[in-house]
Amino acid sequence: MKNKFSTIDSCKHWAAEAGPGYPEAVSRWLDHVRDTDTDIKAFAFIDTEKVKERASLNVGAGRGERLRGVPIGIKNNICVRGALTTCCSEMLREFRPVYDAHVVERLEREGALIVEGLNMDEFAFGSSCETSSFGYTRNPWDISRIPGGSSGGAAAAVASGSIPASLGSDTGGSIRQPAAMCGVVGLKPTYGRVSRYGLIAFASSLDQIGPITRNVSDSALMLEIISGYDKRDSTSVDLEVGKFTENLDRDIKGLRMGVPEEYFTGGISPGVRSRVEEAISVMEGLGAEVTRVSLPHTRYAVSCYYVVGPAEASSNLARFDGAHYGYRSGKPGDTTDMYFNSRDEGFGDESKRRVLLGTYSLSSGYYGKYYLKAQKVRTRITEDFLAAFEKCDCLVTPTTPTTAFGIGEKTRDPLEMYMSDVFTSPANLAGIPAISLPCGTAENDMPVGLQLMAAPFREDTLIKAAHAFERNTEHHKRYPLSGKDPGGQDVEG
Amino acid sequence: MIERTSDKKITRDTVRYVADLARISLGEEETDIFREHLEQILKYVEQLEEVDTENVIPTTHVLSSMKNIFREDIPAPSISPEEALSNAPDKADGFFKVPRVIKER
Amino acid sequence: MRAGKVLFKMAKYDTVIGLETHLQLSTETKIFCGCGNVFGDPPNSRVCPVCLGHPGSLPVLNRKAFEYAIKVALALGCGVQRTVKFDRKNYYYPDLPKNYQISQYDMPIAYDGKIKITLPGGVHKVIGITRAHLEEDAGKLLHDIPGPSSYVDLNRTGTPLLEIVSEPDISSPEEAYLYLVELKRLIRYLGVSDCNMEEGSLRCDANISLKPAGAAVLGSKVEIKNLNSFKAVREALNFEVARQTEALDEGEAIPQETRLWHEEQRVTISMRTKEEAQDYRYFPDPDLVPFEVSSGVIESVRETLPELPASKQERFLGQYGLGEKDIELLISDIDLADFFEKTVKIFSDPQVVCNWVKGEVMMHLKEQGESIESLGLSPQTLAEIIQMASSGRISGLSAKSVLKEVIGTGRSAEDIVRERSLEQVSDKGELEGIVDSVIADNQKSVNDFRSGKEAAIGFLVGQVMKKTSGKANPKVAGEMLRKRII
């Protein structure tokens, strides 16, 4: 395997060497992605012509330079005009949006090369990337294992060195969980920080787009570029976006770090616990003031999430019916038959399961018991966090209870799979920002993610703390398969 | 309306009712599998009842600062009919074409 | 019921009616996107990712639609919800591309209002307004093309709708009709909707139930849909009253159901019964944020309220000194009232202008069945024509004919008068010879007049008119005849 690249910077260097011929550079990138992705299949597909076409249109003057020539991978639920945006579902196999997502506009304004087609769980329903209609993505650290999900492709592509950075979406952990399992950095911004315009909705009140990168500084850069008010999204917040990159290289002396006891119990594996505890010691060594805190409603997060998420999803996915776009069944019948047959044939099992679950919890007689109750419990969960942030600047926890599990290991038992979201879904329910960064390896020599969470709109704190940890540890320099830092140079894989 | 059962179990009829609302056709075997999954998940989710939520305002929008977002009544360009129909499974004379609608709304 | 002699025939059953009216608000753009809110464009040409319900698109509320709703709320004397939210109403239909409608469920923008109607005989009755809420319209489905397919046009999708729900205070089909007339008048005063039932900018569903006279318990509610005009509402309700009366007389139970008005057969037919009632799974739309309506907002909208019919009536009474019936007619429509006032500003005799408006103008309006605007008659032109007639420049008859031609052709009144040589001869010198010859030729009538028969003068004027082919000014001719005969 040649020409792996790691960070955005190393990649820009590479792009400069590729010369001014933009189309040529694009071809080289595409060759590279194909080479590095053969075993991993982080990309569900690559529409070569579309990538070239967009790149050729994106060389105009007056644009930003911060991502000039840098290929950025896009999860396949983010709309790219004219390009296949499938949510990795049969339902949208042929779907080409007529507009660009807000984040795509932002990236291209900085000169980025948009490479869409990153694999994901169908409609982002999953924690393992196994529900994609395009087949599995494999974990670059061990191809018998899952990369995590739902943004499994987005994390695996960065981990394997196919691409320096990608955008995923996070509804209950879908950025952080695969980032943790693939040993890269994943950031879920505050709800409202990044416009959702153009993100094919799973659960509108939980979804956020965020970056997956090799290191914290790239995460800060990407966040800086995609954040900010968009008048097309009513839930986008009109708040000045700070320079997140200015929070790099800061020390964390006196930073108050809370360790919530509820995140160290139950199904957490011994290895994960040890790595996270070591990480906390590192932080303490760097001058952070570590305190124990309690978030008593954490144990209800998965329940709450699996009521609210599917309920919203059942409504958001109602539009996929074969009438105006997307898959239509070839079976004969009237409109109603078309609905039933198209949705039966177009949706995979997990999508059906979530839609049925969500429909049930909104249905007559059950709304109060499930949906409304869950939204009330959600308030309690949020209150826990806000109380904790009175006492500390950020919270430190494991991202996932275990390292990446084997392909097929949890597909039989949906509930067991849902438990993978136990540490990540609370941040979505409370709308707070959270980041996952590598903190070593544990069981089966697979990566462990360290999660930091902060108060709403305090991504600056996350970046400051995460970067301090990263600067003082070597975990982010470990690479799958090669185990070496390619440093932007050619390496043998 | 779903029938209420005393033992909190999800029946096959419940699954069929919900599938009907969601416009998903399920075979016999699928109905059984989903019934089992739904029952398992809902049983787990019932732990929510332990939480005291008296006088708790449900979260609809997680950030209370989110309110009063309007757009002004100023026209923006529409897309062309060709673009509007570009993803249509079937179309004719500028219209989306669907199998005949029998049921009235 | 007390036994004894029935003093007057009482209806056996009480009729209980409630109306749900949908108004398309006449904003420039749709409720949640910037597509133009216009009627009659080629199919699927007024659409964008938002109103097409494309995945990833998001709604943002049109401020104007929101203000219009508050305006209606205030005019109906409703309370205005202090925190407004939107909910999703989930159901599948091909004219609803998201398969959910953004609407308002349990917190409508307006609640508890009223409308006052005037029953025949001048008695007033107050009909309560339960609520009014904002929602998005669906697209249009074409069924009438033969074949195995239906066709969908999504231009109308996302048009702002205000649904106004009345209390079941309406006791007869006639009252329902009057309620709609009054509602339409009010909305047109506010200028927030065209209220054109043919173009669908006003739509109405009716709920009706019958119960034994005086009974407290309501009968089963029957909902009637597909009502395409105010007259259809009245007719369909009359049909239902008769149908349900007959059924109850036969001892049959009325099932709770939804029925469709069949325009050609003039009957209602069953569409679905209660058992098939839908489970809409309403929940708050997470894509839209809550809206807080402060007192400041309410007051600023209140300031934009125009003069409403009741105040206008009072003002007209004081300002123009017209009779009550005349005023009632003039204020029945805001455009008519405005037209009258603008005309009076130019020709300042209110009664004369009123006579023209309620006579000729109304006649043409009824013939064309449209708005005053569509007549193509400006207040300036009407005032000009009235002026010509009053000054005697043209005859009253000519004036009516000029008005008709102005409306028909849009030409100027002046041109028409000139071209058709309609000006009357008022010049005494020109008329002298003719008057003399009429006196000479009609001595019997002249003598009759001299002996006190006043009517004889009319005959003589008629003779002058005849000799001048109708161009003589009859008033001038009459004066000359009198002078000469005496």
GROMACS .gro file of N, CA, C and O in nm, chain C residues 14-59:
model
  184
  612ASP      N    1  -8.313   1.868   1.667
  612ASP     CA    2  -8.224   1.984   1.661
  612ASP      C    3  -8.107   1.950   1.569
  612ASP      O    4  -8.052   1.840   1.576
  613THR      N    5  -8.072   2.047   1.488
  613THR     CA    6  -7.956   2.028   1.400
  613THR      C    7  -7.836   2.096   1.464
  613THR      O    8  -7.844   2.210   1.508
  614VAL      N    9  -7.727   2.024   1.470
  614VAL     CA   10  -7.604   2.079   1.529
  614VAL      C   11  -7.494   2.074   1.422
  614VAL      O   12  -7.458   1.966   1.375
  615ILE      N   13  -7.444   2.190   1.386
  615ILE     CA   14  -7.345   2.197   1.278
  615ILE      C   15  -7.220   2.271   1.324
  615ILE      O   16  -7.228   2.372   1.394
  616GLY      N   17  -7.106   2.220   1.286
  616GLY     CA   18  -6.979   2.291   1.306
  616GLY      C   19  -6.905   2.292   1.174
  616GLY      O   20  -6.915   2.198   1.095
  617LEU      N   21  -6.832   2.399   1.146
  617LEU     CA   22  -6.761   2.409   1.018
  617LEU      C   23  -6.611   2.418   1.038
  617LEU      O   24  -6.564   2.485   1.130
  618GLU      N   25  -6.540   2.351   0.950
  618GLU     CA   26  -6.393   2.364   0.946
  618GLU      C   27  -6.358   2.430   0.814
  618GLU      O   28  -6.387   2.374   0.708
  619THR      N   29  -6.299   2.547   0.822
  619THR     CA   30  -6.270   2.621   0.700
  619THR      C   31  -6.119   2.634   0.683
  619THR      O   32  -6.049   2.670   0.776
  620HIS      N   33  -6.072   2.604   0.562
  620HIS     CA   34  -5.930   2.622   0.531
  620HIS      C   35  -5.913   2.743   0.442
  620HIS      O   36  -5.975   2.751   0.337
  621LEU      N   37  -5.830   2.835   0.487
  621LEU     CA   38  -5.801   2.953   0.406
  621LEU      C   39  -5.658   2.946   0.357
  621LEU      O   40  -5.566   2.924   0.435
  622GLN      N   41  -5.638   2.967   0.228
  622GLN     CA   42  -5.501   2.983   0.178
  622GLN      C   43  -5.462   3.128   0.202
  622GLN      O   44  -5.531   3.219   0.157
  623LEU      N   45  -5.355   3.149   0.272
  623LEU     CA   46  -5.312   3.286   0.300
  623LEU      C   47  -5.238   3.343   0.179
  623LEU      O   48  -5.157   3.273   0.117
  624SER      N   49  -5.266   3.469   0.150
  624SER     CA   50  -5.210   3.526   0.027
  624SER      C   51  -5.074   3.592   0.051
  624SER      O   52  -5.054   3.710   0.025
  625THR      N   53  -4.980   3.512   0.101
  625THR     CA   54  -4.843   3.559   0.117
  625THR      C   55  -4.773   3.551  -0.019
  625THR      O   56  -4.822   3.486  -0.111
  626GLU      N   57  -4.659   3.617  -0.029
  626GLU     CA   58  -4.582   3.609  -0.154
  626GLU      C   59  -4.524   3.470  -0.174
  626GLU      O   60  -4.515   3.421  -0.285
  627THR      N   61  -4.479   3.411  -0.063
  627THR     CA   62  -4.410   3.283  -0.074
  627THR      C   63  -4.482   3.178   0.011
  627THR      O   64  -4.571   3.210   0.089
  628LYS      N   65  -4.438   3.054  -0.004
  628LYS     CA   66  -4.500   2.944   0.068
  628LYS      C   67  -4.468   2.953   0.218
  628LYS      O   68  -4.389   3.036   0.261
  629ILE      N   69  -4.529   2.866   0.295
  629ILE     CA   70  -4.518   2.878   0.440
  629ILE      C   71  -4.378   2.842   0.492
  629ILE      O   72  -4.329   2.903   0.586
  630PHE      N   73  -4.313   2.743   0.429
  630PHE     CA   74  -4.184   2.699   0.483
  630PHE      C   75  -4.068   2.711   0.384
  630PHE      O   76  -3.959   2.661   0.411
  631CYS      N   77  -4.093   2.769   0.268
  631CYS     CA   78  -3.983   2.788   0.171
  631CYS      C   79  -4.011   2.911   0.088
  631CYS      O   80  -4.119   2.969   0.095
  632GLY      N   81  -3.914   2.949   0.005
  632GLY     CA   82  -3.925   3.073  -0.070
  632GLY      C   83  -3.993   3.061  -0.205
  632GLY      O   84  -3.994   3.155  -0.283
  633CYS      N   85  -4.053   2.945  -0.235
  633CYS     CA   86  -4.123   2.930  -0.363
  633CYS      C   87  -4.244   3.024  -0.367
  633CYS      O   88  -4.310   3.044  -0.266
  634GLY      N   89  -4.271   3.077  -0.485
  634GLY     CA   90  -4.383   3.170  -0.501
  634GLY      C   91  -4.515   3.103  -0.471
  634GLY      O   92  -4.538   2.987  -0.507
  635ASN      N   93  -4.602   3.178  -0.402
  635ASN     CA   94  -4.735   3.128  -0.367
  635ASN      C   95  -4.832   3.179  -0.473
  635ASN      O   96  -4.899   3.278  -0.455
  636VAL      N   97  -4.833   3.110  -0.587
  636VAL     CA   98  -4.917   3.155  -0.698
  636VAL      C   99  -5.000   3.040  -0.750
  636VAL      O  100  -4.965   2.923  -0.732
  637PHE      N  101  -5.108   3.076  -0.818
  637PHE     CA  102  -5.202   2.976  -0.866
  637PHE      C  103  -5.191   2.969  -1.017
  637PHE      O  104  -5.176   3.071  -1.084
  638GLY      N  105  -5.197   2.849  -1.071
  638GLY     CA  106  -5.213   2.835  -1.216
  638GLY      C  107  -5.086   2.821  -1.297
  638GLY      O  108  -5.090   2.832  -1.419
  639ASP      N  109  -4.971   2.799  -1.234
  639ASP     CA  110  -4.847   2.780  -1.310
  639ASP      C  111  -4.839   2.637  -1.365
  639ASP      O  112  -4.911   2.550  -1.320
  640PRO      N  113  -4.749   2.614  -1.462
  640PRO     CA  114  -4.732   2.476  -1.513
  640PRO      C  115  -4.697   2.381  -1.399
  640PRO      O  116  -4.637   2.423  -1.300
  641PRO      N  117  -4.736   2.254  -1.410
  641PRO     CA  118  -4.715   2.160  -1.299
  641PRO      C  119  -4.569   2.151  -1.256
  641PRO      O  120  -4.480   2.156  -1.340
  642ASN      N  121  -4.550   2.141  -1.126
  642ASN     CA  122  -4.419   2.119  -1.066
  642ASN      C  123  -4.314   2.223  -1.107
  642ASN      O  124  -4.197   2.192  -1.122
  643SER      N  125  -4.359   2.347  -1.126
  643SER     CA  126  -4.266   2.454  -1.160
  643SER      C  127  -4.247   2.550  -1.043
  643SER      O  128  -4.162   2.637  -1.047
  644ARG      N  129  -4.328   2.538  -0.940
  644ARG     CA  130  -4.315   2.624  -0.822
  644ARG      C  131  -4.274   2.537  -0.704
  644ARG      O  132  -4.348   2.524  -0.606
  645VAL      N  133  -4.163   2.472  -0.718
  645VAL     CA  134  -4.120   2.377  -0.614
  645VAL      C  135  -3.971   2.389  -0.588
  645VAL      O  136  -3.896   2.442  -0.670
  646CYS      N  137  -3.929   2.341  -0.473
  646CYS     CA  138  -3.788   2.338  -0.437
  646CYS      C  139  -3.769   2.217  -0.345
  646CYS      O  140  -3.867   2.150  -0.310
  647PRO      N  141  -3.644   2.186  -0.305
  647PRO     CA  142  -3.625   2.068  -0.219
  647PRO      C  143  -3.714   2.068  -0.095
  647PRO      O  144  -3.758   1.962  -0.050
  648VAL      N  145  -3.743   2.186  -0.040
  648VAL     CA  146  -3.820   2.190   0.084
  648VAL      C  147  -3.965   2.146   0.060
  648VAL      O  148  -4.016   2.054   0.125
  649CYS      N  149  -4.033   2.210  -0.036
  649CYS     CA  150  -4.174   2.175  -0.055
  649CYS      C  151  -4.190   2.043  -0.130
  649CYS      O  152  -4.297   1.982  -0.126
  650LEU      N  153  -4.083   1.997  -0.196
  650LEU     CA  154  -4.088   1.864  -0.257
  650LEU      C  155  -4.066   1.756  -0.150
  650LEU      O  156  -4.079   1.638  -0.178
  651GLY      N  157  -4.029   1.799  -0.030
  651GLY     CA  158  -4.003   1.703   0.077
  651GLY      C  159  -3.877   1.621   0.050
  651GLY      O  160  -3.865   1.507   0.094
  652HIS      N  161  -3.781   1.680  -0.023
  652HIS     CA  162  -3.659   1.605  -0.051
  652HIS      C  163  -3.583   1.578   0.078
  652HIS      O  164  -3.581   1.663   0.168
  653PRO      N  165  -3.522   1.461   0.086
  653PRO     CA  166  -3.447   1.430   0.208
  653PRO      C  167  -3.339   1.535   0.233
  653PRO      O  168  -3.275   1.583   0.141
  654GLY      N  169  -3.322   1.570   0.361
  654GLY     CA  170  -3.219   1.666   0.399
  654GLY      C  171  -3.265   1.810   0.399
  654GLY      O  172  -3.200   1.897   0.455
  655SER      N  173  -3.380   1.837   0.336
  655SER     CA  174  -3.429   1.975   0.334
  655SER      C  175  -3.501   2.005   0.465
  655SER      O  176  -3.548   1.915   0.533
  656LEU      N  177  -3.509   2.132   0.500
  656LEU     CA  178  -3.566   2.172   0.629
  656LEU      C  179  -3.659   2.292   0.612
  656LEU      O  180  -3.633   2.380   0.530
  657PRO      N  181  -3.764   2.299   0.694
  657PRO     CA  182  -3.859   2.410   0.685
  657PRO      C  183  -3.817   2.530   0.770
  657PRO      O  184  -3.758   2.514   0.876
   0.00000   0.00000   0.00000
